[in-house]
PDB file of C-alpha atoms in Angstrom:
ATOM      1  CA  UNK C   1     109.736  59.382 -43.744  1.00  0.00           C
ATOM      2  CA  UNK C   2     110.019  56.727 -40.906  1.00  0.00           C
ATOM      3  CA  UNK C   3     113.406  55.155 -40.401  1.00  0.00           C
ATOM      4  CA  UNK C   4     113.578  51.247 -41.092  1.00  0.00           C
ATOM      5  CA  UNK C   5     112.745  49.102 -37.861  1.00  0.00           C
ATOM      6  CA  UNK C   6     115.907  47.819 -36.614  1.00  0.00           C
ATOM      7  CA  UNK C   7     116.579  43.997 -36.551  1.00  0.00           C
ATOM      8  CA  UNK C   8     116.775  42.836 -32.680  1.00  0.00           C
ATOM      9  CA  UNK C   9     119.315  40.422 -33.574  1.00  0.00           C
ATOM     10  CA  UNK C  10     122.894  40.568 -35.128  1.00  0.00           C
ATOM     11  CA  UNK C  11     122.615  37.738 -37.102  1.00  0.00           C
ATOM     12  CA  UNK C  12     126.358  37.620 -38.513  1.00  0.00           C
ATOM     13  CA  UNK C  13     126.812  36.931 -34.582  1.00  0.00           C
ATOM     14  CA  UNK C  14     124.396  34.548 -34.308  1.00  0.00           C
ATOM     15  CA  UNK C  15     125.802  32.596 -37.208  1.00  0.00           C
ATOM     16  CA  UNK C  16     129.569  32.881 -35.703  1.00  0.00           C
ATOM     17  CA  UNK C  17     128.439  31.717 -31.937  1.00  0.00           C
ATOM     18  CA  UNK C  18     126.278  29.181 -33.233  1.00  0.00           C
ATOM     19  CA  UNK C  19     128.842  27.972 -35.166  1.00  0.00           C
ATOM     20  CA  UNK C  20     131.513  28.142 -32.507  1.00  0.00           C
ATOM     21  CA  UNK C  21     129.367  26.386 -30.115  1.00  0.00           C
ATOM     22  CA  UNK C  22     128.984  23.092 -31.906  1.00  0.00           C
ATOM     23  CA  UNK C  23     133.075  23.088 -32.427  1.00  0.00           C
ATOM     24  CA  UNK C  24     132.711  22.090 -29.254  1.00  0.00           C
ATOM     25  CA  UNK C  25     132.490  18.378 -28.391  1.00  0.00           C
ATOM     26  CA  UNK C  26     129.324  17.333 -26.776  1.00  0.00           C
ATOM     27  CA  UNK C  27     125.958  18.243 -26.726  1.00  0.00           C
ATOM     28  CA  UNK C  28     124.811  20.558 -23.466  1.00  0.00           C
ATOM     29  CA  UNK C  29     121.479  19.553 -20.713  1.00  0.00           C
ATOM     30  CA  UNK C  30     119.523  22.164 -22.437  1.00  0.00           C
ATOM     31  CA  UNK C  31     119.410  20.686 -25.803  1.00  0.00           C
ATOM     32  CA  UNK C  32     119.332  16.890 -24.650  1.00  0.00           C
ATOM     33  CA  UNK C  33     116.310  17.395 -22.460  1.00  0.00           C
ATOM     34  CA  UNK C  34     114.289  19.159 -25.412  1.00  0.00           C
ATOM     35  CA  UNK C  35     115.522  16.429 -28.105  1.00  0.00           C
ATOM     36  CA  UNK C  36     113.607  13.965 -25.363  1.00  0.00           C
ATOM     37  CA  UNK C  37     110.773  15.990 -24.815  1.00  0.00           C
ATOM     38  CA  UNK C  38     110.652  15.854 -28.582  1.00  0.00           C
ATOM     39  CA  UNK C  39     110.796  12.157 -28.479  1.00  0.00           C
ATOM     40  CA  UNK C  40     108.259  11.173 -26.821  1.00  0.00           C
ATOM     41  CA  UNK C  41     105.732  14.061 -28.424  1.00  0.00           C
ATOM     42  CA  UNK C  42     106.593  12.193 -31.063  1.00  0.00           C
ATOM     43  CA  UNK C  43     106.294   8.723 -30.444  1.00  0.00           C
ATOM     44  CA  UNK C  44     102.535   9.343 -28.452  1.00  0.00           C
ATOM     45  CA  UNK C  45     101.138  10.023 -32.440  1.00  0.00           C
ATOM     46  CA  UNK C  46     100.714   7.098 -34.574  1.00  0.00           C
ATOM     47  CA  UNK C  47     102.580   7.697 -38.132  1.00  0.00           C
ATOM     48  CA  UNK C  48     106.061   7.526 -39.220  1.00  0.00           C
ATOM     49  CA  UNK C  49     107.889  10.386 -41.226  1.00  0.00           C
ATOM     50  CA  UNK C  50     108.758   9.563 -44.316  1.00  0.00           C
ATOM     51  CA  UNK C  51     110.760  12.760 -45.181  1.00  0.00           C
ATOM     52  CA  UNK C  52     111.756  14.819 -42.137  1.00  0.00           C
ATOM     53  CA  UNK C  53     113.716  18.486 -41.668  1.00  0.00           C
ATOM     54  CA  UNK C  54     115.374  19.395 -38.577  1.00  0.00           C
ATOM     55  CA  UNK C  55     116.317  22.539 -38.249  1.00  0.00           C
ATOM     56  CA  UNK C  56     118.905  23.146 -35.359  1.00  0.00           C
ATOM     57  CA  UNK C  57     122.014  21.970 -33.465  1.00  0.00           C
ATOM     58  CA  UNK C  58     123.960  18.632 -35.182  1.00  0.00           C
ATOM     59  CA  UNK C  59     123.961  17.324 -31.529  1.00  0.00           C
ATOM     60  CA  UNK C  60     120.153  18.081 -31.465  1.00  0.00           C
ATOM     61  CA  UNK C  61     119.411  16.272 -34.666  1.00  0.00           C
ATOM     62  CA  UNK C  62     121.519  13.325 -34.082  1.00  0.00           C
ATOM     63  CA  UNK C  63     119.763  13.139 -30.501  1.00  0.00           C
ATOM     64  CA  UNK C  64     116.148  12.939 -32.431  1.00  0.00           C
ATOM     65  CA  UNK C  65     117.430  10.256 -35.186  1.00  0.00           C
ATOM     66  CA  UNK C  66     119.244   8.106 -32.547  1.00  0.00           C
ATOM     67  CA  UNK C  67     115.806   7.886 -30.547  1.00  0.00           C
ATOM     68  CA  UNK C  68     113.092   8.011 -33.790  1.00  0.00           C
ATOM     69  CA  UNK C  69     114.773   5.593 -36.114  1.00  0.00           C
ATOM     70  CA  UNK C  70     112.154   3.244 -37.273  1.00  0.00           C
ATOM     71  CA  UNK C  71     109.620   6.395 -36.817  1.00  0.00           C
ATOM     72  CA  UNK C  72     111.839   9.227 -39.112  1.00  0.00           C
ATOM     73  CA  UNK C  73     112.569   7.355 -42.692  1.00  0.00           C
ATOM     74  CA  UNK C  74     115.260  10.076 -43.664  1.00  0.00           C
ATOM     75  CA  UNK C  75     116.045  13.181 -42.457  1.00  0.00           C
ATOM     76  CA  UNK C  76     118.071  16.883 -43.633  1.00  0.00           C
ATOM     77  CA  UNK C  77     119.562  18.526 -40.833  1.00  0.00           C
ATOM     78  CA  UNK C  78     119.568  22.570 -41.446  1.00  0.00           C
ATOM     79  CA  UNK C  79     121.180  25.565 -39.397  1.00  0.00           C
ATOM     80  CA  UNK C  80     121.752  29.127 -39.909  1.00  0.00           C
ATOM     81  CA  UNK C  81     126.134  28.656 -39.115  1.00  0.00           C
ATOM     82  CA  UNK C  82     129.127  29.069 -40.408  1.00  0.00           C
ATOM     83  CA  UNK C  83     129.334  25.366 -41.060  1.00  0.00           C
ATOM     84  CA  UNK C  84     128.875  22.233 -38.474  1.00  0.00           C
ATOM     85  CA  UNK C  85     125.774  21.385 -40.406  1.00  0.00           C
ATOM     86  CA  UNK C  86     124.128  19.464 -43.088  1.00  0.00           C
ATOM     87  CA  UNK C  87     122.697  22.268 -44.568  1.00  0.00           C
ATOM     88  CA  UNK C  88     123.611  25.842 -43.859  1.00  0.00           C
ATOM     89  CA  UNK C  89     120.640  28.145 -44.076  1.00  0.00           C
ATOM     90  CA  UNK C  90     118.409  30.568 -42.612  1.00  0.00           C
ATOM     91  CA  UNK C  91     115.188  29.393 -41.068  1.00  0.00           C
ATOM     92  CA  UNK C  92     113.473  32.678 -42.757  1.00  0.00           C
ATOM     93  CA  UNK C  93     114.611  31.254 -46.522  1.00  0.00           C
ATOM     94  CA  UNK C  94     114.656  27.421 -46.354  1.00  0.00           C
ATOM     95  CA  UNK C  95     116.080  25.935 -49.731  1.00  0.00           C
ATOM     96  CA  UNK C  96     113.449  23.681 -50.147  1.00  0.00           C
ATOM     97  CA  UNK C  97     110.494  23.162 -53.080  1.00  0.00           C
ATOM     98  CA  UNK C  98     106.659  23.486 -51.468  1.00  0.00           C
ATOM     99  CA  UNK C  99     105.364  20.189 -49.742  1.00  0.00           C
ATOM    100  CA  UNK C 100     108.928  18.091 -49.465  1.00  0.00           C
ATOM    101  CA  UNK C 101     108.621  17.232 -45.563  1.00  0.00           C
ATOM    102  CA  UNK C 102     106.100  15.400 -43.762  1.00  0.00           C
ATOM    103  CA  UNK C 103     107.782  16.424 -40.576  1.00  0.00           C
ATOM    104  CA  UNK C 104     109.322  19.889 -39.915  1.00  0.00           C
ATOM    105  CA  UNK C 105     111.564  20.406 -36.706  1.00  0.00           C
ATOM    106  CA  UNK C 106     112.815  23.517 -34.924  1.00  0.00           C
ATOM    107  CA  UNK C 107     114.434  23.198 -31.905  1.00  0.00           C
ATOM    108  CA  UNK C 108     116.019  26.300 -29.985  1.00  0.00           C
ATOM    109  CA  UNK C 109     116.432  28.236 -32.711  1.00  0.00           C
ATOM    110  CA  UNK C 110     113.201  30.602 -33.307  1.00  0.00           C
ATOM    111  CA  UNK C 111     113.813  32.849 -30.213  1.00  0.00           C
ATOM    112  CA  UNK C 112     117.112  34.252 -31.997  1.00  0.00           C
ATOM    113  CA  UNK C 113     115.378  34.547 -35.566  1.00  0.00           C
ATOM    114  CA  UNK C 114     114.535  38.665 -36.222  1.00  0.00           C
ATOM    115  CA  UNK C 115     111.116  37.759 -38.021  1.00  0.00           C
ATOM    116  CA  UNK C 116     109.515  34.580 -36.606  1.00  0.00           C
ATOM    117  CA  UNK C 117     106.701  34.958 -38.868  1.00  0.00           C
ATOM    118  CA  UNK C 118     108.223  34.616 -41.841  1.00  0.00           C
ATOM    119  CA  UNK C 119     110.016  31.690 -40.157  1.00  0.00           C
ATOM    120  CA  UNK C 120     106.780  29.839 -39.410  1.00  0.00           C
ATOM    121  CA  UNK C 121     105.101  30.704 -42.816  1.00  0.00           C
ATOM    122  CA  UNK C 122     108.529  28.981 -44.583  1.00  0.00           C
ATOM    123  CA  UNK C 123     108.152  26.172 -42.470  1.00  0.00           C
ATOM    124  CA  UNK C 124     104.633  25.740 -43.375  1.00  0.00           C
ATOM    125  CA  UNK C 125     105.509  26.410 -47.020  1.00  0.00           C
ATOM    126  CA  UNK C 126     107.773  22.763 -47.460  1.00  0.00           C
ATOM    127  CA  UNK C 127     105.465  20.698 -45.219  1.00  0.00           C
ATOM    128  CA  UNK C 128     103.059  17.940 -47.235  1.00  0.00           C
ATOM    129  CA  UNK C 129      99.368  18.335 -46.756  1.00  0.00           C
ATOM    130  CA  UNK C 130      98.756  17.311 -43.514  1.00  0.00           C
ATOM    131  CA  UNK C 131     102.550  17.451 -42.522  1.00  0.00           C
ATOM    132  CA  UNK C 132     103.438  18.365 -38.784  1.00  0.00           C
ATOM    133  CA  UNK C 133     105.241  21.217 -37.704  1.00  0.00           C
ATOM    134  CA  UNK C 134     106.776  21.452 -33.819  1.00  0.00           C
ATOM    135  CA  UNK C 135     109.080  23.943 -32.668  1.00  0.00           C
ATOM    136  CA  UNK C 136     110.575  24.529 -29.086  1.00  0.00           C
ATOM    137  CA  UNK C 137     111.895  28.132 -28.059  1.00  0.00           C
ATOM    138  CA  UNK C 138     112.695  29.741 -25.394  1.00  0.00           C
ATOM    139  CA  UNK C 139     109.894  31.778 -23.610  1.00  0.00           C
ATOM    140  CA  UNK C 140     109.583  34.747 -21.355  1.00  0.00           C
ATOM    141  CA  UNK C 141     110.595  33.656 -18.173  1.00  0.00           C
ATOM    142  CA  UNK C 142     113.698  32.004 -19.040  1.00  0.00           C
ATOM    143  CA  UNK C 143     116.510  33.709 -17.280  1.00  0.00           C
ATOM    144  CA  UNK C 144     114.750  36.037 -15.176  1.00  0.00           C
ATOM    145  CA  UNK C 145     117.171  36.123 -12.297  1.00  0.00           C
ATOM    146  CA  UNK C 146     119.885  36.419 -14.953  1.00  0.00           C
ATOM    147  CA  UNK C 147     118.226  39.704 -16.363  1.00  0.00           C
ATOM    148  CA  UNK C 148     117.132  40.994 -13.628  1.00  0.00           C
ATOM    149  CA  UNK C 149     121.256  40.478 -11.816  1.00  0.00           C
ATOM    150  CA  UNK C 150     122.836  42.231 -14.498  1.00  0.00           C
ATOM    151  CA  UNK C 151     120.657  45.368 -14.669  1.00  0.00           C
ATOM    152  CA  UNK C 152     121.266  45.972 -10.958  1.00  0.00           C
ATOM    153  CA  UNK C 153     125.188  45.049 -11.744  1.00  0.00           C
ATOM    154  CA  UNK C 154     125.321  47.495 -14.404  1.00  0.00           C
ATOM    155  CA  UNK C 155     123.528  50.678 -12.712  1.00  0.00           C
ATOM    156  CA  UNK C 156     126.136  50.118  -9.458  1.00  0.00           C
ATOM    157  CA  UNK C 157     129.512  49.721 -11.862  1.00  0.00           C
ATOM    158  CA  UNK C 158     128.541  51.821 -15.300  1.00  0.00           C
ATOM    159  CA  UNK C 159     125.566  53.750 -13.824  1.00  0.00           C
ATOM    160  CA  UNK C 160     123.442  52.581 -16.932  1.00  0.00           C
ATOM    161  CA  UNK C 161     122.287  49.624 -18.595  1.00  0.00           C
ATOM    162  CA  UNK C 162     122.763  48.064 -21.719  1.00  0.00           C
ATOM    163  CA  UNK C 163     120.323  45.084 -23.493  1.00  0.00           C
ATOM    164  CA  UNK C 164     122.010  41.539 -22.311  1.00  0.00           C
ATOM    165  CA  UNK C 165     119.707  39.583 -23.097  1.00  0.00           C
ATOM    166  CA  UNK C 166     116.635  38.597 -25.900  1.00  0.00           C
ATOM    167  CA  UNK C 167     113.294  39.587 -25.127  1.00  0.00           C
ATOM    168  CA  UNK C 168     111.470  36.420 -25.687  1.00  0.00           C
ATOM    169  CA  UNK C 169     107.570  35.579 -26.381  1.00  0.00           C
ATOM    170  CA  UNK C 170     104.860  34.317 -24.300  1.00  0.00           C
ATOM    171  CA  UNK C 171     102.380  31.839 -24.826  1.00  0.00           C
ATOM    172  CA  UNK C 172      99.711  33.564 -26.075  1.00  0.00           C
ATOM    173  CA  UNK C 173     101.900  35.301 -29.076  1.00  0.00           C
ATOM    174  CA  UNK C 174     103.009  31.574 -29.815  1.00  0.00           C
ATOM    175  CA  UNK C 175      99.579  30.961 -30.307  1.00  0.00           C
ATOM    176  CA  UNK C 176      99.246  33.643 -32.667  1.00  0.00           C
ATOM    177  CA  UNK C 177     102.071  32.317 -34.590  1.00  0.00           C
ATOM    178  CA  UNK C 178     100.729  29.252 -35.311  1.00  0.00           C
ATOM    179  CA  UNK C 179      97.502  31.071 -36.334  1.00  0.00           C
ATOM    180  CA  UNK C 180      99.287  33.344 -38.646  1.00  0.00           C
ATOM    181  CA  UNK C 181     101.504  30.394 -40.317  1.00  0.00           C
ATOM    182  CA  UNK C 182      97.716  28.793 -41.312  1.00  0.00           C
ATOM    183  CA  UNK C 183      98.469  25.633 -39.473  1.00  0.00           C
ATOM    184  CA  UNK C 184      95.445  24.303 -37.985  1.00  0.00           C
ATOM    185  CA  UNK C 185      95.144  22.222 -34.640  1.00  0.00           C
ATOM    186  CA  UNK C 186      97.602  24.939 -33.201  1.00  0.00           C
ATOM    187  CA  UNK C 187      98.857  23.467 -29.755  1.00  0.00           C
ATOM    188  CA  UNK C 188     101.045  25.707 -27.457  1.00  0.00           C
ATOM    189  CA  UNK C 189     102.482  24.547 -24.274  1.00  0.00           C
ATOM    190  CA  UNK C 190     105.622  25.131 -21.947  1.00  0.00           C
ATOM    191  CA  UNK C 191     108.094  23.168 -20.080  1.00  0.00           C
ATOM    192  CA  UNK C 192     109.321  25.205 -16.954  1.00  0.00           C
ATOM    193  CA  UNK C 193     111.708  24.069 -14.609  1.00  0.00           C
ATOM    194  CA  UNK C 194     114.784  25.610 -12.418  1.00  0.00           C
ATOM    195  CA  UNK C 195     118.364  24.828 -12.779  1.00  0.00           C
ATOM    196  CA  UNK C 196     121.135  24.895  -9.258  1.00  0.00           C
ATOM    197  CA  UNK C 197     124.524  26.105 -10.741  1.00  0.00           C
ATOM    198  CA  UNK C 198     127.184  25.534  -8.254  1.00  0.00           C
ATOM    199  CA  UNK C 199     128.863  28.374 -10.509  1.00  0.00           C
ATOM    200  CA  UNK C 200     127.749  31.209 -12.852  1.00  0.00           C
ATOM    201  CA  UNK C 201     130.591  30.205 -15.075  1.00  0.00           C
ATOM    202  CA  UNK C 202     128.851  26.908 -16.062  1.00  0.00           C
ATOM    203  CA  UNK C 203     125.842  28.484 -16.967  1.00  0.00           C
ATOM    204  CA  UNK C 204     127.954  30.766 -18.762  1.00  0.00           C
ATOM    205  CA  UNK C 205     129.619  27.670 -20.959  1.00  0.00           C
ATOM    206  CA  UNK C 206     126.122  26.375 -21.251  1.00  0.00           C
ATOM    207  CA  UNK C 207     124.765  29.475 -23.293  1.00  0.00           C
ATOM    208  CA  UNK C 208     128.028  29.576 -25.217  1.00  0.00           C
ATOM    209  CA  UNK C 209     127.945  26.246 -26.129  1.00  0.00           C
ATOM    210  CA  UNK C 210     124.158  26.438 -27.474  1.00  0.00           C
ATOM    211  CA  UNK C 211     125.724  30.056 -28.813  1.00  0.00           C
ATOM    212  CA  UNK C 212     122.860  31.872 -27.016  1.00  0.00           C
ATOM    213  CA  UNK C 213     125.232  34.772 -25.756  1.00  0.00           C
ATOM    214  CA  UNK C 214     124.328  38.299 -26.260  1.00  0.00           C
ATOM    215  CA  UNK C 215     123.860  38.707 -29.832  1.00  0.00           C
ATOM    216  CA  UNK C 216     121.482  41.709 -29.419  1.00  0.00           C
ATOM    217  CA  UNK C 217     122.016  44.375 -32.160  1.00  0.00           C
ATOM    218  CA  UNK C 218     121.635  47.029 -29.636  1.00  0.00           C
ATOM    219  CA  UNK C 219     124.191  45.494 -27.360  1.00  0.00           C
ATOM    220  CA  UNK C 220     126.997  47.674 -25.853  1.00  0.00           C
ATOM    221  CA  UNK C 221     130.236  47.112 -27.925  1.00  0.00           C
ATOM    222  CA  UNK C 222     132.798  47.253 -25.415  1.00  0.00           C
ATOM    223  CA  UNK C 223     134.167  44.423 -23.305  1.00  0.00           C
ATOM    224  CA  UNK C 224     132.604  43.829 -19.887  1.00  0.00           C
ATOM    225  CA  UNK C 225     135.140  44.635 -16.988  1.00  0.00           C
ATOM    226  CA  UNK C 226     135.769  42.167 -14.189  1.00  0.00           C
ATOM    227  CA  UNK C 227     134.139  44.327 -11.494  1.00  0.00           C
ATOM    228  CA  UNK C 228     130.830  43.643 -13.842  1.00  0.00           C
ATOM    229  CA  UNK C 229     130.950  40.226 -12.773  1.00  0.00           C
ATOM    230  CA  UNK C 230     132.244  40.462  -9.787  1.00  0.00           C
ATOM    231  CA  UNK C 231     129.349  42.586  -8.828  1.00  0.00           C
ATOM    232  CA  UNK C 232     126.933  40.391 -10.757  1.00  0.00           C
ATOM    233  CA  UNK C 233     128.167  37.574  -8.618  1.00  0.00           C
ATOM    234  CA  UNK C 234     127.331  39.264  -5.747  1.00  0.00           C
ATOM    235  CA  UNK C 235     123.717  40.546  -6.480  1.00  0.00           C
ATOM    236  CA  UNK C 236     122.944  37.194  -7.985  1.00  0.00           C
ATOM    237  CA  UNK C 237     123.837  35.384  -4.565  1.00  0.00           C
ATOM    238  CA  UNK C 238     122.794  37.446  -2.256  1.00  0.00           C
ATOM    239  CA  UNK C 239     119.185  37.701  -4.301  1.00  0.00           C
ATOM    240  CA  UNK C 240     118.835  34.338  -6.055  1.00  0.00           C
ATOM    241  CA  UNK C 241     121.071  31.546  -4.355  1.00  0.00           C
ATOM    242  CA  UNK C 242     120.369  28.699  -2.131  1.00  0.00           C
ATOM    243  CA  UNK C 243     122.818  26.794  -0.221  1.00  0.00           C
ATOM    244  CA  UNK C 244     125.295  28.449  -2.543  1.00  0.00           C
ATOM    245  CA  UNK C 245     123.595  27.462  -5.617  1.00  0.00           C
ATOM    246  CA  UNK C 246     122.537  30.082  -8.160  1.00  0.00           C
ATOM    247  CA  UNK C 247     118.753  29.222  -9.495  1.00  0.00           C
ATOM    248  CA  UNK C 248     118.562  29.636 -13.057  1.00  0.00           C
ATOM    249  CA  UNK C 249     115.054  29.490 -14.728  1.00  0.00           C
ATOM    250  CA  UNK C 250     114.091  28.246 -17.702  1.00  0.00           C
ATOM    251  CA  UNK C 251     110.741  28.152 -19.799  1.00  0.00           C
ATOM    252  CA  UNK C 252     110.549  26.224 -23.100  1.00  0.00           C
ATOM    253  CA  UNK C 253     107.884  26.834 -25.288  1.00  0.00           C
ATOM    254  CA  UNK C 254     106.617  23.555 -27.683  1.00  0.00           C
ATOM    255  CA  UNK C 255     105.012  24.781 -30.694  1.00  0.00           C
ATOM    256  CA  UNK C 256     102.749  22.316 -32.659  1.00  0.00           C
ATOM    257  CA  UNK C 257     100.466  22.268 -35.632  1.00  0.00           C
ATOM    258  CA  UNK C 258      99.705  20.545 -38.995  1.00  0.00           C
ATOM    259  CA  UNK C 259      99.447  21.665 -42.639  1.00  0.00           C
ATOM    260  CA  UNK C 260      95.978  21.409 -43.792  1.00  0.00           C
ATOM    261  CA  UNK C 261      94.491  18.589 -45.463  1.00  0.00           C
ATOM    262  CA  UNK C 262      90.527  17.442 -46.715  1.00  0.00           C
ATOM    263  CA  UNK C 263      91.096  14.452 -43.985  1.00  0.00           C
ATOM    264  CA  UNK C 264      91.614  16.730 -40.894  1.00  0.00           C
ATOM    265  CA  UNK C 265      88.891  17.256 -38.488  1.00  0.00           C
ATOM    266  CA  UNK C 266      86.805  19.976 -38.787  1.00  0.00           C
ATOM    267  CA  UNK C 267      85.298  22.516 -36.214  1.00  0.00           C
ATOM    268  CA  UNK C 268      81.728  22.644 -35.921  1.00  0.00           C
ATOM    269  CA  UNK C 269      79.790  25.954 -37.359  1.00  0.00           C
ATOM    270  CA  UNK C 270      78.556  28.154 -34.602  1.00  0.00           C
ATOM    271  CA  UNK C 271      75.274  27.201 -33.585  1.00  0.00           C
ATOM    272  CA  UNK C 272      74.449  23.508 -35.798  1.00  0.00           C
ATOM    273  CA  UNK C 273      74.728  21.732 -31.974  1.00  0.00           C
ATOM    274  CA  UNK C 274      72.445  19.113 -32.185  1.00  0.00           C
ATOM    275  CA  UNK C 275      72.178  18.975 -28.379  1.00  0.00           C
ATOM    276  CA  UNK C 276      71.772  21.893 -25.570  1.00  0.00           C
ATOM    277  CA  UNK C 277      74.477  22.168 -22.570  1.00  0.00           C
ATOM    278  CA  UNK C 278      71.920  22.307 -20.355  1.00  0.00           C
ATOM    279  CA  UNK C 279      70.309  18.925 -20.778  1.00  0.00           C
ATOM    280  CA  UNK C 280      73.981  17.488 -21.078  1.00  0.00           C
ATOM    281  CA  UNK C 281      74.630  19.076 -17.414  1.00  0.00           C
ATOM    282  CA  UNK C 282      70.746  18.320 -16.297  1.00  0.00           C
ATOM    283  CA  UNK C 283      70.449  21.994 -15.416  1.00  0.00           C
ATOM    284  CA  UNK C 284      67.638  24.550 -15.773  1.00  0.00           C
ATOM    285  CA  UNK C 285      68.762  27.035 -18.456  1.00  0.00           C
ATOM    286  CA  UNK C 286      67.408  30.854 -18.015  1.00  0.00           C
ATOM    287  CA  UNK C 287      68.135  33.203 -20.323  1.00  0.00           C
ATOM    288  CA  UNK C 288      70.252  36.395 -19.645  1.00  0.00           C
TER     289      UNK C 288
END
């Protein structure tokens, strides 16, 4: 008999950092520049939201409804915490009847959720016909140099690793989510950009803030000693500093799709072109 797959993340940590993070006053870069982003996705389509869900940091939220109100009507504000939200809940078992939001809103949250499927397919379950759905998580590349610092770290101090931090998804399985959910007009693309710390420490605060520490289930149970990150200091600058700035990657992922609906565009059936490519393009066509 095969053992039960083990969750990747701890999520009675989750909950407690998450939770911890928004006692602190103040919203952090990372979540202001996706509540933009967000924005103006949202303001480029022509329809206001009658009944929205946001599902993610209070900070987040209130960023989105400061910026959208004449386009969001009302709004419920949901996150899987200890409290510091409207609605406490996970995104895998949202307390919502079928078809109650014309707008459903995930920011940062889906790259620390153990089964992302069923966190789509819930999402997709309260959206209205023809309801949009757009998420942003954190994709593969984000904190690379991060990774990559601590594994060396480790092997010179403890002469082993330990998992520090999430493996995260890639485009083309964000694609598939969408797919799998059954929303159609699945859109997937990615905001990368670098970040100069003058300190690791900040960066450090940032993640703690956003409660994005190492939640892992897997992770090593025993506090870190300062030679750790003394050492990590050290292979970080001498490997991924300029001018005495640590570079910090990020990749965001946006997520966006609709719930079906008889009004929606429709895909043409393989082969009912009315017109051939080649006399489009004025070429000769020759067959292979």
């Amino acid at each position: 008999m095969s053992k039960p797959k083990q969750d990747i993340f701890d999520q009675k940590i989750v909950r407690l950092r998450r939770g911890r993070g928004q006692r602190i006053a103040g919203s952090t870069f990372l979540l202001d520049r996706c509540a933009d982003d967000l924005c103006e996705r949202l303001l480029d389509i022509n329809r206001s939201f009658e009944h929205t869900l946001i599902i993610g940091d209070k900070y987040f939220a209130k960023r989105v409804i400061r910026r959208l109100s004449g386009k969001i009507k009302s709004y419920a504000q949901l996150d899987d915490t200890t409290h510091n939200a409207q609605i406490i809940a996970a995104a895998t078992a949202l307390p919502f009847k079928n078809n109650s939001f014309d707008l459903v809103i995930n920011g940062l949250t889906l790259h620390s959720v153990n089964d992302i499927p069923k966190a789509m397919l819930e999402a997709k379950r309260v959206l209205k016909p023809d309801g949009l759905f757009v998420g942003a998580l954190f994709g593969g590349a984000t904190l690379t140099e991060l990774r990559h610092a601590f594994y060396k770290a480790e092997e010179t101090i403890y002469g082993a690793i330990s998992p520090r931090i999430a493996p995260m998804i890639d485009m083309s399985l964000a694609a598939k989510l969408l797919q799998k959910a059954g929303l159609t007009m699945p859109v997937v693309d990615k905001d990368n950009f670098t970040v100069n710390y003058k300190k690791l420490e900040t960066l450090f605060a940032d993640l703690r803030r956003m409660g994005d520490t190492n939640a892992l289930t897997a992770r090593r149970r025993v506090p870190s000693t300062k030679s750790l990150f003394t050492e990590l200091e050290y292979v970080y600058k001498k490997e991924f500093s300029d001018n005495e700035k640590y570079r910090v990657r990020f990749e965001i992922l946006w997520l966006t799709g609709w719930a079906s609906h008889s009004s929606q565009q429709k895909p043409l059936k393989p082969g009912s072109a009315k017109t051939r490519l080649s006399e489009v393009l004025g070429v000769k066509e020759y067959k292979l």
